[in-house]
Amino acid sequence: MRHLLTLAALALAVWSPCASVARADTCWETAQVNIDCSAKSAAPAAPKQGAPQNALRDQLLRSLGSSPKAAGPAASPEALAKAVHNAQDRAQSALDAAAKTSDPIQRQKLSQSYKAAMKDLNTAYDKAAAAADTPEGRAQLLAMKQADDQRYAEAADRQIQPPAAVRAETPNRGPDNVGASGGYVYACDGPVDGPHVSCREIQPDGRSCIAVIAFDGVINVRDSTATPCGKKDLAQRDEFFRQNPDAAVDVKMAAQPAFTMDPTETEAEIRRLTADMGGPKQLDPDSPECRAFLQVFVAASAANNGPGSEAAYEALQKVGGCGALPRDQVKATPLDPRFVQRGDTPMLDQTAVPCDQNPQACAAAVSQLRAGTSPEAVTALYANAIQIGLQVGTALGSAVLNAQQMNIPNSPASRPVASNGGARPRAPSPDTIQYHPRPPVPPCAIGGKGWCTAQ
Amino acid sequence: MLTVRHIATAIATILVLSACTGPPPPTYGDAFKGLYNQSTASVPADVPVTVQHPIGIILNDNVEAYFRWVQASKQYWAGTVPTSLTNNVVIADGDPMFLSGRVLGMLKRRFPDALEVKDFPAAVSAGKKTIVLVDVVPKLMEPYGDRTTKFDFTYYFFDAKMNPVSKLSGHGEHYVAFGAADAGVQVAVDAALAQLDQKMNVLVR
């Protein structure tokens, strides 16, 4: 058993690098057509794919919400992105190769290759759409698939299936040596549907022409190179357009640049659609994921693994620090330009936040506040006011009564009054409040009419 | 002919009346102000909405401004009127907790997983797929003017891409009779939210 395992491991070790090399240098077509992909998989494309695909894989993993094992290797983000890219490359390679050959048999094989690539492309898009976690993301991936379908179909119509006839099904007006089909204008030396006629295929943009030979209106031989169009041919085309405006429109439409999407744009779009909005996810410090991040970081540090520690530290930063990193060391989420970072909201913090965190207590508080405006509460409010009014009235009445008592003669509380004064008490004056000893008053003598006259 | 007594009486009246009105109410701005760089004018009204979960609720700056004004008014009257004569009915009527509780309660009853979030960046990082932005424009009764208390609530619905897709509004008002103990805030709020709830029954899924 051990020997078998060793053999299997060796076979895998030998096979894996070979397989990767083979993937880098060849394109394996379903139709067994040999297409040179070295130009595509060489310098410009190959180095670009590693890191973005890793990032794409990570984001797809997050959007899938499952581990690679759970999702399965076929549904892994890397596989999804790679499948889309590979299928696009194969379809484009078939189209490019078809444009360069005039051999009908080779074209037929290339057409099969193209169809196989498109089938794989559709499958890859379907899998990516199934992996998207939002209906919008799924819909947009399917829209991208439809756009690719249309784009490649239009290119295939031009490059793989050249116009079968130099004259359209609808008879054209004007001289019989000029015809239009599939966006091309054919200026021939004889009738376009003649048994053997040489023609110039004027490209939709009118800048170049390709020599073709048609038999009974069907192109049989096409030159491999394009040359500048002659003035005579262009003049014939202009005259043809004047007499056939519909054909002019078709050619003009064909001259429009086809909608293209760079593979990197496709990848970016997939990344955008499948990524969590708002950038890095902030993990809960108590979550198992955070514990795993921390364990990796601690283990790498304990083992004096510098690069490992650095990678684990960056991973921690990306997930919000897991409560182990200071706030200033956590990578900030890039702010969407539409959003505004809100300032302090103390009143909402005092009211809405408690209500949000404890709905039952909030509902009870609302009930209490509702009871606070009930008729009973209003009655109590008025009763309180009346009671206070009564208390104030009682206090005032008491004060009045006390004041009257102060005016009773010989009362201990009464103040000395002037011998000729009335019952009204005199207001205290500074003289009476402060101590000012008066000189002794001489006794008086009763004079006439009973008046006391000072001596 | 105006006499000194007339002028003094007028001044005294103005002073008394101004003393009875308390702090001036705030000026309410665009519902997105301080939260989202766009005007609410372009948001379509009463468009059917299919929400995605989880849902976030944002109470905007107008709500905060109203609550601050209520707080300032409460402090003002507490410093003006003796404690024993405090009108507890009007305080209960205008308590911010009532408005918060009613709004959040209504939304949580419909969307049990809905949670209040501070702003859009917080909502995005929390993974919210729909945002309900709550705006309120209150107009409290004026003791010496229009005695009608009015509340206008507007819910702005944002989709998963945080684009506003629809707004639903509800209006409630209550005329406050002379001698009433409260300002009719709770009645007006209930009426506005009831209207809004009816709209949501039809337009929100």
XYZ file of C-alpha atoms in Angstrom:
660
model
C 0.000 0.000 0.000
C 2.807 2.356 0.916
C 4.536 1.614 -2.398
C 1.374 2.346 -4.296
C 1.006 5.696 -2.554
C 4.618 6.554 -3.261
C 4.164 5.697 -6.912
C 1.024 7.790 -7.107
C 2.783 10.729 -5.485
C 5.705 10.441 -7.885
C 3.366 10.244 -10.851
C 1.557 13.331 -9.681
C 4.800 15.161 -9.068
C 6.042 14.352 -12.571
C 2.724 14.945 -14.264
C 1.785 18.235 -12.653
C 4.599 20.405 -14.035
C 4.229 18.790 -17.450
C 0.540 19.482 -17.401
C 1.089 23.090 -16.506
C 3.613 23.509 -19.288
C 1.259 21.901 -21.730
C -1.526 24.210 -20.678
C 0.695 27.181 -21.178
C 1.839 26.355 -24.697
C -0.958 24.569 -26.463
C -4.617 24.899 -27.080
C -6.429 21.599 -27.026
C -9.428 21.808 -29.284
C -12.386 19.521 -29.228
C -12.341 19.360 -33.011
C -8.662 18.439 -32.953
C -7.683 21.487 -34.958
C -4.158 22.606 -34.258
C -4.247 26.260 -33.265
C -1.130 28.091 -32.256
C -1.888 29.712 -28.924
C 1.676 30.496 -28.022
C 1.286 34.125 -28.931
C -1.607 34.477 -26.506
C -0.216 32.446 -23.680
C 3.208 34.005 -23.875
C 4.422 37.235 -22.415
C 1.432 39.552 -22.193
C -1.326 37.250 -21.029
C 0.254 34.566 -18.910
C 1.877 36.714 -16.206
C -1.283 38.711 -15.714
C -3.475 35.807 -14.835
C -1.927 34.501 -11.635
C -2.610 37.136 -9.046
C -5.977 38.356 -10.325
C -7.253 34.829 -10.579
C -6.191 34.211 -7.005
C -8.028 37.332 -5.936
C -10.997 36.356 -8.019
C -10.930 32.905 -6.475
C -10.922 34.402 -2.979
C -13.789 36.711 -3.754
C -15.800 33.956 -5.336
C -15.141 31.860 -2.260
C -16.567 34.609 -0.096
C -19.555 35.030 -2.344
C -20.131 31.303 -2.410
C -19.944 31.249 1.349
C -18.369 27.807 1.328
C -15.015 26.178 1.251
C -13.360 25.016 -1.951
C -14.107 21.444 -1.008
C -17.740 22.208 -0.486
C -18.013 24.097 -3.725
C -16.110 21.466 -5.615
C -13.126 22.003 -7.846
C -15.276 22.703 -10.894
C -16.999 25.568 -9.128
C -13.902 27.089 -7.601
C -13.447 30.766 -8.406
C -10.145 30.170 -10.109
C -11.616 27.475 -12.275
C -14.567 29.661 -13.180
C -12.429 32.601 -14.176
C -9.972 30.432 -16.028
C -12.703 28.564 -17.861
C -14.163 31.829 -19.128
C -10.788 33.111 -20.239
C -9.754 29.900 -21.895
C -12.976 29.604 -23.813
C -12.697 33.213 -24.950
C -9.125 32.652 -26.063
C -10.048 29.553 -27.983
C -12.964 31.198 -29.717
C -10.858 34.198 -30.663
C -8.021 31.971 -31.883
C -10.417 30.055 -34.109
C -11.782 33.292 -35.504
C -8.316 34.689 -36.143
C -7.168 31.509 -37.822
C -10.287 31.425 -39.986
C -9.673 34.946 -41.153
C -6.249 33.933 -42.424
C -7.219 30.893 -44.456
C -9.287 30.423 -47.568
C -9.355 26.662 -47.463
C -13.005 25.623 -47.082
C -12.090 22.395 -45.279
C -9.910 24.227 -42.780
C -12.642 26.777 -42.310
C -15.093 24.010 -41.587
C -12.815 22.610 -38.886
C -12.252 26.048 -37.442
C -15.962 26.558 -37.367
C -16.303 23.391 -35.295
C -13.534 24.590 -32.974
C -15.259 27.897 -32.619
C -18.560 26.242 -31.780
C -16.910 24.012 -29.188
C -15.217 27.014 -27.601
C -18.482 28.908 -27.499
C -20.190 25.959 -25.884
C -17.507 25.877 -23.219
C -17.769 29.638 -22.794
C -21.500 29.406 -22.220
C -20.993 26.611 -19.732
C -18.352 28.611 -17.867
C -20.624 31.648 -17.704
C -23.498 29.516 -16.462
C -21.333 28.118 -13.691
C -20.120 31.585 -12.713
C -23.695 32.835 -12.675
C -24.718 29.923 -10.495
C -21.888 30.819 -8.123
C -22.940 34.453 -7.804
C -24.569 35.150 -4.474
C -26.948 37.843 -5.626
C -29.663 37.783 -8.287
C -28.193 40.975 -9.744
C -24.780 39.434 -10.059
C -26.265 36.377 -11.681
C -28.299 38.467 -14.103
C -25.316 40.543 -15.093
C -23.138 37.520 -15.670
C -25.824 36.120 -17.920
C -25.964 39.470 -19.692
C -22.213 39.276 -20.209
C -22.663 35.813 -21.616
C -25.262 37.103 -24.044
C -23.012 39.990 -25.060
C -20.145 37.591 -25.718
C -22.440 35.360 -27.724
C -23.486 38.245 -29.903
C -19.978 39.593 -30.280
C -18.452 36.302 -31.310
C -21.388 35.439 -33.544
C -20.935 38.653 -35.475
C -17.218 38.033 -35.779
C -17.879 34.479 -36.879
C -20.260 35.663 -39.549
C -17.517 37.843 -40.938
C -14.490 35.632 -40.499
C -15.575 32.004 -40.493
C -18.555 32.107 -42.797
C -17.628 34.489 -45.571
C -20.341 35.740 -47.843
C -21.442 32.841 -49.971
C -22.544 35.082 -52.742
C -21.360 38.328 -54.156
C -24.898 39.393 -54.767
C -27.539 39.601 -52.080
C -30.715 37.602 -52.263
C -32.622 40.749 -53.028
C -31.665 41.856 -56.496
C -29.654 45.051 -56.470
C -30.344 47.975 -58.710
C -27.714 49.394 -61.030
C -24.976 47.735 -63.046
C -24.798 43.974 -62.800
C -21.068 43.856 -62.085
C -21.460 45.300 -58.587
C -23.124 43.501 -55.687
C -23.245 43.592 -51.923
C -23.541 40.903 -49.350
C -22.759 40.642 -45.649
C -21.468 44.182 -45.434
C -19.059 43.802 -48.325
C -19.302 45.322 -51.775
C -18.030 43.326 -54.689
C -16.806 45.094 -57.805
C -16.362 42.476 -60.508
C -14.994 42.404 -64.035
C -18.201 40.857 -65.281
C -21.673 40.083 -63.995
C -21.486 39.190 -60.323
C -23.345 35.959 -60.924
C -21.240 34.987 -63.901
C -19.746 31.509 -64.177
C -16.206 32.695 -63.557
C -15.538 36.269 -62.574
C -12.795 38.141 -60.799
C -13.939 40.629 -58.150
C -12.561 42.974 -55.555
C -14.147 42.547 -52.154
C -14.305 46.087 -50.812
C -14.110 45.997 -47.037
C -16.850 47.785 -45.124
C -14.595 50.676 -44.201
C -13.590 51.134 -47.840
C -9.924 51.262 -47.041
C -8.827 47.919 -48.399
C -9.877 45.371 -50.958
C -9.345 41.623 -51.244
C -9.275 39.915 -54.642
C -11.736 37.052 -54.956
C -12.870 34.741 -57.734
C -16.501 33.763 -57.863
C -18.193 30.993 -59.743
C -21.877 31.529 -60.420
C -22.025 34.133 -57.722
C -20.278 32.010 -55.093
C -16.810 32.934 -53.888
C -14.401 30.110 -54.381
C -10.987 31.687 -54.097
C -9.933 34.540 -51.872
C -6.604 36.297 -51.761
C -4.808 36.115 -48.425
C -3.766 39.758 -48.386
C -5.683 42.980 -48.662
C -4.589 45.866 -50.823
C -5.708 49.456 -51.082
C -8.831 49.797 -53.144
C -8.663 51.355 -56.572
C -10.421 54.603 -57.320
C -12.519 52.947 -59.983
C -13.781 50.314 -57.574
C -14.627 52.903 -54.950
C -16.424 55.017 -57.525
C -18.464 52.004 -58.533
C -19.280 51.393 -54.897
C -20.431 54.959 -54.397
C -22.660 54.752 -57.425
C -24.009 51.447 -56.144
C -24.801 53.023 -52.776
C -26.696 55.843 -54.416
C -28.905 53.381 -56.219
C -29.208 50.959 -53.280
C -29.511 52.943 -50.039
C -30.388 49.825 -48.023
C -27.126 48.182 -49.016
C -25.297 51.352 -48.041
C -26.825 51.153 -44.582
C -25.823 47.498 -44.208
C -22.247 48.253 -45.165
C -22.133 51.220 -42.847
C -23.388 49.096 -39.973
C -20.763 46.476 -40.704
C -18.105 49.173 -40.621
C -18.982 50.025 -37.039
C -16.412 48.628 -34.610
C -17.719 45.545 -32.930
C -18.342 45.619 -29.202
C -15.337 44.136 -27.542
C -14.489 43.407 -23.990
C -10.978 42.791 -22.925
C -10.524 39.612 -20.864
C -9.146 41.685 -18.023
C -12.346 43.720 -18.080
C -14.328 40.503 -17.960
C -12.342 39.368 -14.973
C -12.767 42.707 -13.256
C -16.500 42.555 -13.862
C -16.726 39.033 -12.474
C -14.709 40.168 -9.468
C -16.933 43.164 -8.951
C -20.142 41.188 -9.251
C -19.096 38.341 -7.055
C -17.257 40.354 -4.440
C -18.846 41.561 -1.264
C -19.776 45.182 -1.547
C -17.677 47.616 0.396
C -14.380 45.815 0.135
C -12.823 43.689 2.818
C -15.155 41.914 5.147
C -14.855 42.700 8.836
C -14.957 39.418 10.633
C -16.370 38.978 14.077
C -13.462 38.570 16.536
C -15.256 35.621 18.101
C -15.849 33.834 14.835
C -14.042 30.581 13.987
C -12.514 32.305 10.951
C -10.902 34.907 13.166
C -9.580 32.258 15.510
C -8.077 30.464 12.536
C -6.402 33.658 11.333
C -4.995 34.304 14.768
C -3.737 30.745 15.127
C -1.934 30.971 11.808
C -0.382 34.277 12.810
C 0.735 32.987 16.224
C 2.085 29.757 14.773
C 4.059 31.583 12.100
C 5.479 33.980 14.685
C 6.405 31.175 17.057
C 8.188 29.390 14.259
C 10.138 32.550 13.359
C 8.566 32.334 9.928
C 8.986 35.920 8.722
C 7.156 35.707 5.405
C 4.465 33.565 6.949
C 3.989 36.030 9.779
C 3.828 38.911 7.363
C 1.236 37.160 5.228
C -0.814 36.235 8.283
C -0.558 39.816 9.547
C -1.819 41.190 6.237
C -4.633 38.674 6.242
C -5.570 39.811 9.733
C -5.545 43.420 8.617
C -7.848 42.619 5.726
C -10.463 40.987 7.937
C -10.542 43.862 10.384
C -7.882 42.792 12.856
C -10.049 40.235 14.676
C -9.756 42.391 17.757
C -6.029 41.687 17.988
C -4.732 44.637 16.000
C -4.998 48.304 16.933
C -7.567 50.244 14.969
C -4.994 52.297 13.119
C -3.395 49.139 11.783
C -6.596 47.777 10.294
C -6.870 48.466 6.589
C -9.577 51.016 5.980
C -12.384 50.135 3.653
C -12.299 52.374 0.601
C -15.211 54.756 0.801
C -17.690 54.766 -2.049
C -17.749 58.288 -3.499
C -21.515 58.328 -3.148
C -21.333 57.817 0.579
C -20.669 60.356 3.277
C -18.973 59.362 6.501
C -21.480 60.420 9.111
C -20.566 62.441 12.154
C -21.804 62.000 15.692
C -25.503 61.372 16.225
C -25.908 61.533 20.001
C -29.684 61.682 20.012
C -30.070 58.732 17.674
C -27.560 56.871 19.808
C -29.739 57.537 22.859
C -33.028 56.600 21.251
C -32.817 54.573 18.049
C -29.879 52.394 19.039
C -31.431 51.132 22.316
C -34.708 50.609 20.484
C -32.880 48.618 17.840
C -30.987 46.500 20.326
C -33.917 45.778 22.625
C -37.217 45.969 20.753
C -39.239 44.628 23.692
C -38.009 47.313 26.065
C -38.558 49.877 23.343
C -42.132 48.734 22.835
C -42.689 48.999 26.582
C -41.264 52.522 26.570
C -43.554 53.473 23.701
C -46.533 52.118 25.637
C -45.530 54.138 28.680
C -45.178 57.262 26.614
C -48.536 56.629 25.027
C -50.008 56.222 28.512
C -48.324 59.492 29.419
C -50.662 61.343 27.079
C -53.791 59.429 28.011
C -56.843 61.234 29.424
C -55.946 59.870 32.831
C -52.539 61.492 32.605
C -54.090 64.757 31.522
C -56.518 64.555 34.417
C -53.662 63.887 36.791
C -51.802 66.859 35.335
C -54.723 69.173 35.982
C -55.307 67.666 39.422
C -51.699 68.353 40.261
C -52.033 71.919 39.063
C -55.184 72.412 41.091
C -53.540 70.935 44.144
C -50.603 73.245 43.728
C -52.987 76.123 43.235
C -54.791 75.206 46.412
C -51.523 74.958 48.290
C -50.485 78.357 47.013
C -53.877 79.758 47.952
C -53.660 78.194 51.386
C -50.209 79.650 51.891
C -51.386 83.077 50.821
C -54.436 82.857 53.054
C -52.310 81.821 55.999
C -50.008 84.723 55.407
C -52.937 87.127 55.379
C -54.336 85.647 58.539
C -50.972 85.821 60.250
C -50.619 89.405 59.253
C -53.982 90.206 60.752
C -53.030 88.496 63.977
C -49.974 90.679 64.190
C -52.227 93.722 64.443
C -54.075 92.574 67.594
C -53.267 95.053 70.540
C -51.087 93.774 73.399
C -50.371 90.756 71.414
C -46.930 89.403 72.034
C -46.278 89.582 68.375
C -47.553 93.100 67.956
C -45.205 95.901 67.545
C -45.355 99.064 69.630
C -47.596 101.605 67.997
C -47.701 105.299 68.259
C -50.030 106.560 70.843
C -51.917 108.386 68.187
C -51.558 105.730 65.481
C -54.312 103.540 63.986
C -54.600 99.761 63.883
C -52.551 99.542 60.652
C -49.057 98.226 61.404
C -46.243 100.303 60.285
C -43.796 98.971 57.811
C -40.455 98.255 59.348
C -38.034 100.997 58.689
C -34.314 100.937 58.971
C -34.704 102.955 62.091
C -36.767 100.322 63.798
C -34.680 97.442 62.590
C -31.405 98.866 63.620
C -30.672 99.676 67.188
C -30.736 103.409 67.795
C -31.090 104.181 71.499
C -33.216 107.246 71.972
C -32.714 109.843 74.649
C -34.971 109.467 77.640
C -38.327 111.050 77.125
C -39.408 113.387 79.902
C -42.724 112.602 81.483
C -45.613 114.430 80.044
C -48.320 116.351 81.728
C -51.973 116.038 80.846
C -53.026 119.236 79.376
C -56.321 120.558 78.112
C -58.549 118.210 76.112
C -56.606 115.249 77.448
C -53.521 115.695 75.239
C -50.191 114.716 76.579
C -47.904 117.611 76.237
C -44.215 117.028 76.338
C -42.333 118.863 78.977
C -51.793 107.751 20.000
C -49.055 105.558 21.286
C -48.068 106.192 24.764
C -45.179 104.910 26.775
C -47.580 102.572 28.507
C -48.707 101.084 25.176
C -45.128 100.508 24.030
C -44.160 98.961 27.329
C -47.197 96.679 27.165
C -46.322 95.578 23.632
C -42.743 94.851 24.582
C -43.865 92.930 27.615
C -46.318 90.913 25.497
C -43.647 90.063 22.944
C -41.292 89.020 25.695
C -43.916 86.839 27.301
C -44.887 85.218 24.008
C -41.316 84.572 23.001
C -40.669 83.100 26.398
C -43.547 80.699 25.791
C -42.227 79.403 22.448
C -38.855 78.107 23.583
C -35.953 77.404 21.223
C -36.685 77.906 17.525
C -37.228 74.726 15.516
C -34.395 73.581 13.242
C -34.288 73.958 9.499
C -34.735 70.592 7.855
C -32.651 69.826 4.776
C -32.489 67.266 1.996
C -33.087 63.754 3.262
C -29.750 62.530 1.882
C -27.751 65.378 3.361
C -24.775 64.141 5.297
C -25.337 60.578 4.139
C -25.423 60.244 0.375
C -24.041 62.456 -2.361
C -27.178 62.875 -4.368
C -30.356 64.862 -4.246
C -33.592 63.152 -3.336
C -35.329 64.955 -6.182
C -34.354 62.268 -8.670
C -35.687 59.390 -6.597
C -38.935 58.071 -8.082
C -41.943 58.039 -5.797
C -44.213 55.083 -5.077
C -42.298 52.624 -7.231
C -42.841 48.985 -6.218
C -39.861 47.598 -4.359
C -38.694 44.061 -3.796
C -36.355 44.115 -0.862
C -33.417 41.799 -0.340
C -32.307 40.676 3.047
C -30.587 41.617 5.266
C -32.042 45.087 5.595
C -30.492 48.143 7.193
C -32.362 51.133 8.582
C -30.811 54.581 8.610
C -32.475 57.478 10.407
C -31.253 60.576 8.665
C -29.985 63.907 9.914
C -33.452 65.463 9.954
C -34.476 62.946 12.592
C -31.356 63.750 14.584
C -32.029 67.491 14.240
C -35.622 67.082 15.421
C -34.536 65.008 18.399
C -31.922 67.594 19.332
C -34.513 70.320 19.191
C -36.871 68.321 21.402
C -34.031 67.835 23.877
C -33.157 71.531 23.828
C -36.797 72.500 24.341
C -37.086 70.118 27.254
C -34.026 71.610 28.902
C -35.300 75.116 28.252
C -38.657 74.486 29.912
C -37.017 72.647 32.767
C -35.096 75.831 33.496
C -38.155 78.031 33.111
C -40.983 76.205 34.810
C -40.823 74.903 38.401
C -40.481 71.165 38.650
C -43.825 70.798 40.355
C -45.550 72.488 37.404
C -43.787 70.536 34.657
C -46.181 69.446 31.914
C -45.338 65.765 31.860
C -48.002 65.103 29.263
C -46.379 67.276 26.634
C -42.985 65.807 27.487
C -44.286 62.272 27.003
C -46.007 63.323 23.819
C -42.854 64.657 22.211
C -40.380 62.158 23.603
C -37.955 61.061 20.837
C -38.165 57.505 22.077
C -41.743 57.352 20.878
C -40.885 58.288 17.316
C -37.852 55.991 17.242
C -39.783 53.129 18.723
C -42.724 53.506 16.392
C -40.586 53.752 13.248
C -38.272 50.885 14.137
C -41.141 48.804 15.453
C -43.074 49.236 12.252
C -40.114 48.301 10.073
C -39.021 45.393 12.259
C -42.532 44.001 12.329
C -42.406 43.876 8.547
C -38.730 42.918 8.246
C -37.704 41.037 11.391
C -34.032 40.932 10.404
C -33.808 44.688 9.845
C -31.238 46.482 11.969
C -30.464 50.131 12.490
C -27.150 51.216 10.988
C -25.337 54.491 11.316
C -24.575 55.242 7.676
C -23.976 53.700 4.278
C -20.364 52.615 4.801
C -21.470 50.789 7.935
C -24.356 49.239 6.047
C -22.102 48.015 3.260
C -19.544 46.539 5.606
C -22.373 44.821 7.476
C -23.489 43.220 4.223
C -26.869 44.900 4.001
C -28.652 44.300 0.710
C -31.426 46.842 1.183
C -31.399 50.135 3.024
C -34.460 51.968 4.262
C -33.501 55.571 4.889
C -36.012 57.247 7.174
C -36.660 60.942 6.786
C -38.995 63.034 8.895
C -40.100 66.620 8.488
C -42.102 67.681 11.545
C -44.005 70.896 12.038
C -45.075 71.366 15.600
C -48.123 73.367 16.567
C -47.576 77.074 17.149
C -49.363 78.362 20.275
C -49.959 81.746 18.653
C -50.164 80.677 14.991
C -51.056 77.525 13.138
C -52.067 75.131 15.872
C -51.806 72.060 13.650
C -49.014 69.581 14.274
C -47.876 67.881 11.076
C -45.498 65.005 10.444
C -44.242 63.857 7.059
C -42.336 60.594 6.951
C -40.512 59.401 3.850
C -38.850 56.033 3.451
C -36.163 55.872 0.768
C -35.390 52.366 -0.440
C -31.870 51.553 -1.642
C -31.091 48.388 -3.560
C -28.100 46.079 -3.096
C -25.911 48.437 -5.104
C -26.887 51.218 -2.739
C -28.822 53.099 -5.373
C -32.094 54.756 -4.367
C -34.925 53.045 -6.212
C -38.095 54.331 -4.619
C -39.532 56.574 -1.948
C -42.768 56.213 -0.052
C -44.280 59.002 2.015
C -46.848 59.264 4.754
C -48.482 62.373 6.208
C -50.232 62.851 9.518
C -51.538 65.925 11.289
C -53.513 66.894 14.338
C -55.152 70.163 15.268
C -54.418 71.100 18.855
C -57.357 72.785 20.547
C -56.900 75.582 23.035
C -56.376 74.244 26.492
C -54.987 70.913 25.303
C -52.255 69.488 27.466
C -50.113 68.126 24.629
C -49.027 69.058 21.114
C -50.569 66.060 19.350
C -47.228 64.637 18.277
C -48.145 61.039 18.947
C -51.422 61.328 17.081
C -49.753 62.902 14.053
C -46.915 60.364 14.062
C -49.343 57.463 14.288
C -51.402 58.837 11.418
C -48.375 59.349 9.175
C -46.974 55.903 9.897
C -50.359 54.295 9.327
C -50.527 55.891 5.904
C -47.008 54.768 5.165
C -47.778 51.256 6.323
C -50.700 51.041 3.921
C -48.467 52.093 1.045
C -45.875 49.529 1.992
C -48.534 46.816 2.032
C -49.096 47.516 -1.639
C -45.682 48.484 -2.938
C -43.087 46.666 -0.870
C -42.399 42.961 -1.065
